[in-house]
PDB file of C-alpha atoms in Angstrom:
ATOM      1  CA  MET A 254       1.760  12.065  -0.113  1.00  0.00           C
ATOM      2  CA  THR A 255       1.160  12.412   3.628  1.00  0.00           C
ATOM      3  CA  ASP A 256       3.555  13.994   6.029  1.00  0.00           C
ATOM      4  CA  MET A 257       3.626  10.908   8.248  1.00  0.00           C
ATOM      5  CA  GLU A 258       6.808   8.948   8.299  1.00  0.00           C
ATOM      6  CA  LEU A 259       6.601   5.349   7.008  1.00  0.00           C
ATOM      7  CA  ALA A 260       6.156   2.880   9.903  1.00  0.00           C
ATOM      8  CA  SER A 261       5.488   5.507  12.613  1.00  0.00           C
ATOM      9  CA  HIS A 262       2.807   4.779  15.218  1.00  0.00           C
ATOM     10  CA  GLU A 263       0.508   7.247  13.416  1.00  0.00           C
ATOM     11  CA  TRP A 264       1.191   5.658  10.094  1.00  0.00           C
ATOM     12  CA  TRP A 265       0.392   2.242  11.333  1.00  0.00           C
ATOM     13  CA  GLU A 266      -2.915   3.605  12.848  1.00  0.00           C
ATOM     14  CA  ARG A 267      -3.903   4.984   9.461  1.00  0.00           C
ATOM     15  CA  TYR A 268      -2.951   1.715   7.903  1.00  0.00           C
ATOM     16  CA  LYS A 269      -5.124  -0.240  10.295  1.00  0.00           C
ATOM     17  CA  GLU A 270      -8.123   2.001   9.574  1.00  0.00           C
ATOM     18  CA  THR A 271      -7.559   1.781   5.836  1.00  0.00           C
ATOM     19  CA  VAL A 272      -7.493  -2.012   5.837  1.00  0.00           C
ATOM     20  CA  ASN A 273     -10.401  -2.408   8.205  1.00  0.00           C
ATOM     21  CA  ASP A 274     -12.535   0.052   6.188  1.00  0.00           C
ATOM     22  CA  ASP A 275     -11.671  -1.460   2.751  1.00  0.00           C
ATOM     23  CA  PRO A 276     -14.604  -3.135   1.069  1.00  0.00           C
ATOM     24  CA  GLU A 277     -12.449  -5.366  -0.981  1.00  0.00           C
ATOM     25  CA  MET A 278     -11.068  -7.069   2.117  1.00  0.00           C
ATOM     26  CA  ARG A 279     -14.623  -8.197   2.967  1.00  0.00           C
ATOM     27  CA  VAL A 280     -15.252  -9.952  -0.437  1.00  0.00           C
ATOM     28  CA  ARG A 281     -13.963 -13.085  -2.175  1.00  0.00           C
ATOM     29  CA  GLY A 282     -13.201 -14.866   1.026  1.00  0.00           C
ATOM     30  CA  HIS A 283     -11.004 -12.217   2.525  1.00  0.00           C
ATOM     31  CA  ASP A 284     -13.099 -12.293   5.665  1.00  0.00           C
ATOM     32  CA  GLU A 285     -11.423 -15.664   6.291  1.00  0.00           C
ATOM     33  CA  PHE A 286      -7.876 -14.073   6.359  1.00  0.00           C
ATOM     34  CA  ASP A 287      -6.660 -14.907   9.895  1.00  0.00           C
ATOM     35  CA  ALA A 288      -2.905 -15.382   9.112  1.00  0.00           C
ATOM     36  CA  ASN A 289      -0.496 -13.234  11.047  1.00  0.00           C
ATOM     37  CA  PHE A 290       2.386 -11.870   9.064  1.00  0.00           C
ATOM     38  CA  TYR A 291       5.355  -9.576   9.772  1.00  0.00           C
ATOM     39  CA  VAL A 292       6.646  -6.642   7.752  1.00  0.00           C
ATOM     40  CA  GLU A 293      10.417  -5.848   8.159  1.00  0.00           C
ATOM     41  CA  ILE A 294      11.304  -2.369   7.152  1.00  0.00           C
ATOM     42  CA  GLY A 295      15.009  -2.098   7.364  1.00  0.00           C
ATOM     43  CA  ASP A 296      15.870  -3.120  10.925  1.00  0.00           C
ATOM     44  CA  GLU A 297      12.367  -2.690  12.330  1.00  0.00           C
ATOM     45  CA  ARG A 298       9.917  -5.645  12.343  1.00  0.00           C
ATOM     46  CA  PHE A 299       6.117  -5.180  12.809  1.00  0.00           C
ATOM     47  CA  LEU A 300       3.689  -8.075  13.313  1.00  0.00           C
ATOM     48  CA  ILE A 301       0.399  -7.632  11.566  1.00  0.00           C
ATOM     49  CA  GLN A 302      -2.259  -9.610  13.421  1.00  0.00           C
ATOM     50  CA  MET A 303      -5.214 -10.322  11.208  1.00  0.00           C
ATOM     51  CA  ASP A 304      -8.689 -11.468  12.313  1.00  0.00           C
ATOM     52  CA  ARG A 305     -11.198 -12.243   9.555  1.00  0.00           C
ATOM     53  CA  GLY A 306      -9.561  -9.858   7.161  1.00  0.00           C
ATOM     54  CA  ARG A 307      -9.259  -6.927   9.589  1.00  0.00           C
ATOM     55  CA  VAL A 308      -6.048  -5.773  11.298  1.00  0.00           C
ATOM     56  CA  ARG A 309      -6.555  -6.511  14.910  1.00  0.00           C
ATOM     57  CA  ASP A 310      -3.164  -5.215  16.000  1.00  0.00           C
ATOM     58  CA  VAL A 311       0.229  -4.055  14.797  1.00  0.00           C
ATOM     59  CA  VAL A 312       2.874  -5.205  17.201  1.00  0.00           C
ATOM     60  CA  PRO A 313       6.274  -3.455  16.827  1.00  0.00           C
ATOM     61  CA  ASN A 314       9.340  -5.696  17.549  1.00  0.00           C
ATOM     62  CA  PRO A 315       7.406  -8.952  18.206  1.00  0.00           C
ATOM     63  CA  GLY A 316       9.116 -11.368  20.497  1.00  0.00           C
ATOM     64  CA  LEU A 317       9.134 -15.063  21.120  1.00  0.00           C
ATOM     65  CA  ASN A 318       5.594 -15.047  22.499  1.00  0.00           C
ATOM     66  CA  HIS A 319       4.243 -13.843  19.081  1.00  0.00           C
ATOM     67  CA  ARG A 320       3.454 -16.146  16.164  1.00  0.00           C
ATOM     68  CA  TRP A 321       3.427 -15.556  12.401  1.00  0.00           C
ATOM     69  CA  GLU A 322       3.308 -17.711   9.399  1.00  0.00           C
ATOM     70  CA  PHE A 323       5.098 -15.610   6.886  1.00  0.00           C
ATOM     71  CA  GLY A 324       6.551 -12.207   6.217  1.00  0.00           C
ATOM     72  CA  VAL A 325       7.962  -9.763   3.828  1.00  0.00           C
ATOM     73  CA  GLU A 326      11.338  -7.999   4.313  1.00  0.00           C
ATOM     74  CA  GLY A 327      13.165  -5.162   2.623  1.00  0.00           C
ATOM     75  CA  SER A 328      15.287  -2.147   3.122  1.00  0.00           C
ATOM     76  CA  ARG A 329      13.568   1.160   4.165  1.00  0.00           C
ATOM     77  CA  GLU A 330      14.391   2.378   0.572  1.00  0.00           C
ATOM     78  CA  ALA A 331      12.494  -0.597  -1.026  1.00  0.00           C
ATOM     79  CA  TRP A 332       9.575  -0.036   1.215  1.00  0.00           C
ATOM     80  CA  GLU A 333       9.566   3.687   0.410  1.00  0.00           C
ATOM     81  CA  GLU A 334       9.476   2.787  -3.281  1.00  0.00           C
ATOM     82  CA  PHE A 335       6.703   0.324  -2.699  1.00  0.00           C
ATOM     83  CA  VAL A 336       4.412   2.747  -0.927  1.00  0.00           C
ATOM     84  CA  ARG A 337       4.874   5.510  -3.532  1.00  0.00           C
ATOM     85  CA  GLU A 338       1.616   6.566  -5.222  1.00  0.00           C
ATOM     86  CA  THR A 339       3.203   5.296  -8.445  1.00  0.00           C
ATOM     87  CA  PRO A 340       5.944   2.812  -7.471  1.00  0.00           C
ATOM     88  CA  PRO A 341       8.750   1.990  -9.920  1.00  0.00           C
ATOM     89  CA  PRO A 342       8.674  -1.293 -11.970  1.00  0.00           C
ATOM     90  CA  PHE A 343       9.150  -4.462  -9.884  1.00  0.00           C
ATOM     91  CA  ASN A 344       8.514  -2.653  -6.570  1.00  0.00           C
ATOM     92  CA  HIS A 345       4.830  -2.174  -7.294  1.00  0.00           C
ATOM     93  CA  GLU A 346       3.662  -5.667  -6.495  1.00  0.00           C
ATOM     94  CA  ILE A 347       5.008  -8.250  -4.017  1.00  0.00           C
ATOM     95  CA  ILE A 348       5.446 -11.254  -6.368  1.00  0.00           C
ATOM     96  CA  ALA A 349       7.218  -9.095  -8.917  1.00  0.00           C
ATOM     97  CA  SER A 350       9.548  -7.695  -6.250  1.00  0.00           C
ATOM     98  CA  HIS A 351      10.179 -11.100  -4.640  1.00  0.00           C
ATOM     99  CA  TYR A 352      11.129 -12.521  -8.101  1.00  0.00           C
ATOM    100  CA  ARG A 353      13.632  -9.769  -8.663  1.00  0.00           C
ATOM    101  CA  SER A 354      15.347 -10.631  -5.303  1.00  0.00           C
ATOM    102  CA  ALA A 355      14.898 -14.370  -4.970  1.00  0.00           C
ATOM    103  CA  VAL A 356      15.335 -15.420  -8.532  1.00  0.00           C
ATOM    104  CA  ARG A 357      17.325 -12.659 -10.184  1.00  0.00           C
ATOM    105  CA  GLY A 358      19.469 -11.857  -7.184  1.00  0.00           C
ATOM    106  CA  GLU A 359      18.847  -8.162  -7.504  1.00  0.00           C
ATOM    107  CA  ASP A 360      19.119  -5.732  -4.516  1.00  0.00           C
ATOM    108  CA  GLY A 361      16.495  -3.165  -3.578  1.00  0.00           C
ATOM    109  CA  HIS A 362      13.397  -5.379  -3.687  1.00  0.00           C
ATOM    110  CA  LEU A 363      11.134  -6.961  -1.193  1.00  0.00           C
ATOM    111  CA  VAL A 364      11.489 -10.675  -0.258  1.00  0.00           C
ATOM    112  CA  LEU A 365       8.848 -13.074   1.009  1.00  0.00           C
ATOM    113  CA  THR A 366       9.800 -15.389   3.914  1.00  0.00           C
ATOM    114  CA  GLY A 367       8.207 -18.070   5.930  1.00  0.00           C
ATOM    115  CA  ASP A 368       5.601 -20.838   5.037  1.00  0.00           C
ATOM    116  CA  ASN A 369       5.274 -20.714   1.139  1.00  0.00           C
ATOM    117  CA  LYS A 370       2.081 -22.804   1.204  1.00  0.00           C
ATOM    118  CA  ARG A 371       0.437 -20.379   3.645  1.00  0.00           C
ATOM    119  CA  ILE A 372       1.609 -17.382   1.593  1.00  0.00           C
ATOM    120  CA  PHE A 373      -0.075 -18.818  -1.537  1.00  0.00           C
ATOM    121  CA  GLN A 374      -3.230 -19.986   0.331  1.00  0.00           C
ATOM    122  CA  ASN A 375      -3.566 -16.345   1.430  1.00  0.00           C
ATOM    123  CA  LEU A 376      -2.117 -14.554  -1.467  1.00  0.00           C
ATOM    124  CA  ARG A 377      -5.065 -12.431  -2.546  1.00  0.00           C
ATOM    125  CA  PRO A 378      -5.895 -10.904   0.848  1.00  0.00           C
ATOM    126  CA  PHE A 379      -2.175 -10.763   1.790  1.00  0.00           C
ATOM    127  CA  GLN A 380      -1.411  -8.887  -1.415  1.00  0.00           C
ATOM    128  CA  ARG A 381      -4.375  -6.542  -0.847  1.00  0.00           C
ATOM    129  CA  ALA A 382      -3.202  -5.878   2.754  1.00  0.00           C
ATOM    130  CA  LEU A 383       0.202  -4.920   1.403  1.00  0.00           C
ATOM    131  CA  ASP A 384      -1.318  -2.794  -1.413  1.00  0.00           C
ATOM    132  CA  LEU A 385      -3.361  -0.919   1.221  1.00  0.00           C
ATOM    133  CA  MET A 386      -0.031   0.263   2.719  1.00  0.00           C
ATOM    134  CA  ARG A 387       0.250   2.425  -0.392  1.00  0.00           C
ATOM    135  CA  VAL A 388      -3.264   3.745  -0.036  1.00  0.00           C
ATOM    136  CA  ALA A 389      -2.693   4.610   3.674  1.00  0.00           C
ATOM    137  CA  HIS A 390       0.651   6.164   2.931  1.00  0.00           C
ATOM    138  CA  ASN A 391      -0.757   8.410   0.169  1.00  0.00           C
ATOM    139  CA  GLY A 392      -3.696   9.720   2.171  1.00  0.00           C
ATOM    140  CA  GLY A 393      -6.344   7.453   0.785  1.00  0.00           C
ATOM    141  CA  GLY A 394      -8.729   5.303   2.715  1.00  0.00           C
ATOM    142  CA  SER A 395     -10.147   6.631   6.018  1.00  0.00           C
TER     143      SER A 395
END
């Protein structure tokens, strides 16, 4: 594990490098992933602006002039579990985590929000982008 705090400026810079250097983001159509999405970690929101499968920018506290199609929200504790090198069951993958919150009504998991159609149209690269948070957090990637 790194000594960087989750969602710090340095952490997001490492995440951006990790995504942009990831060969998997460039295959199977991921180079068409242009959907902006947000990540809400506790009471902090970050807009991830994607351009052809690459992170163009991470905008903290996006305002009314920013656009996104979907997002994922959770407590800081849920995100800290998600980015562990070996996450606990149901916090290891976004669909499993969302199911536990939305369908089962359990606390402590991540929740998908926004345009469901766009989420599923972009599920593979979106899920890969989220999984790369774990890689960046644990010192992998660049």
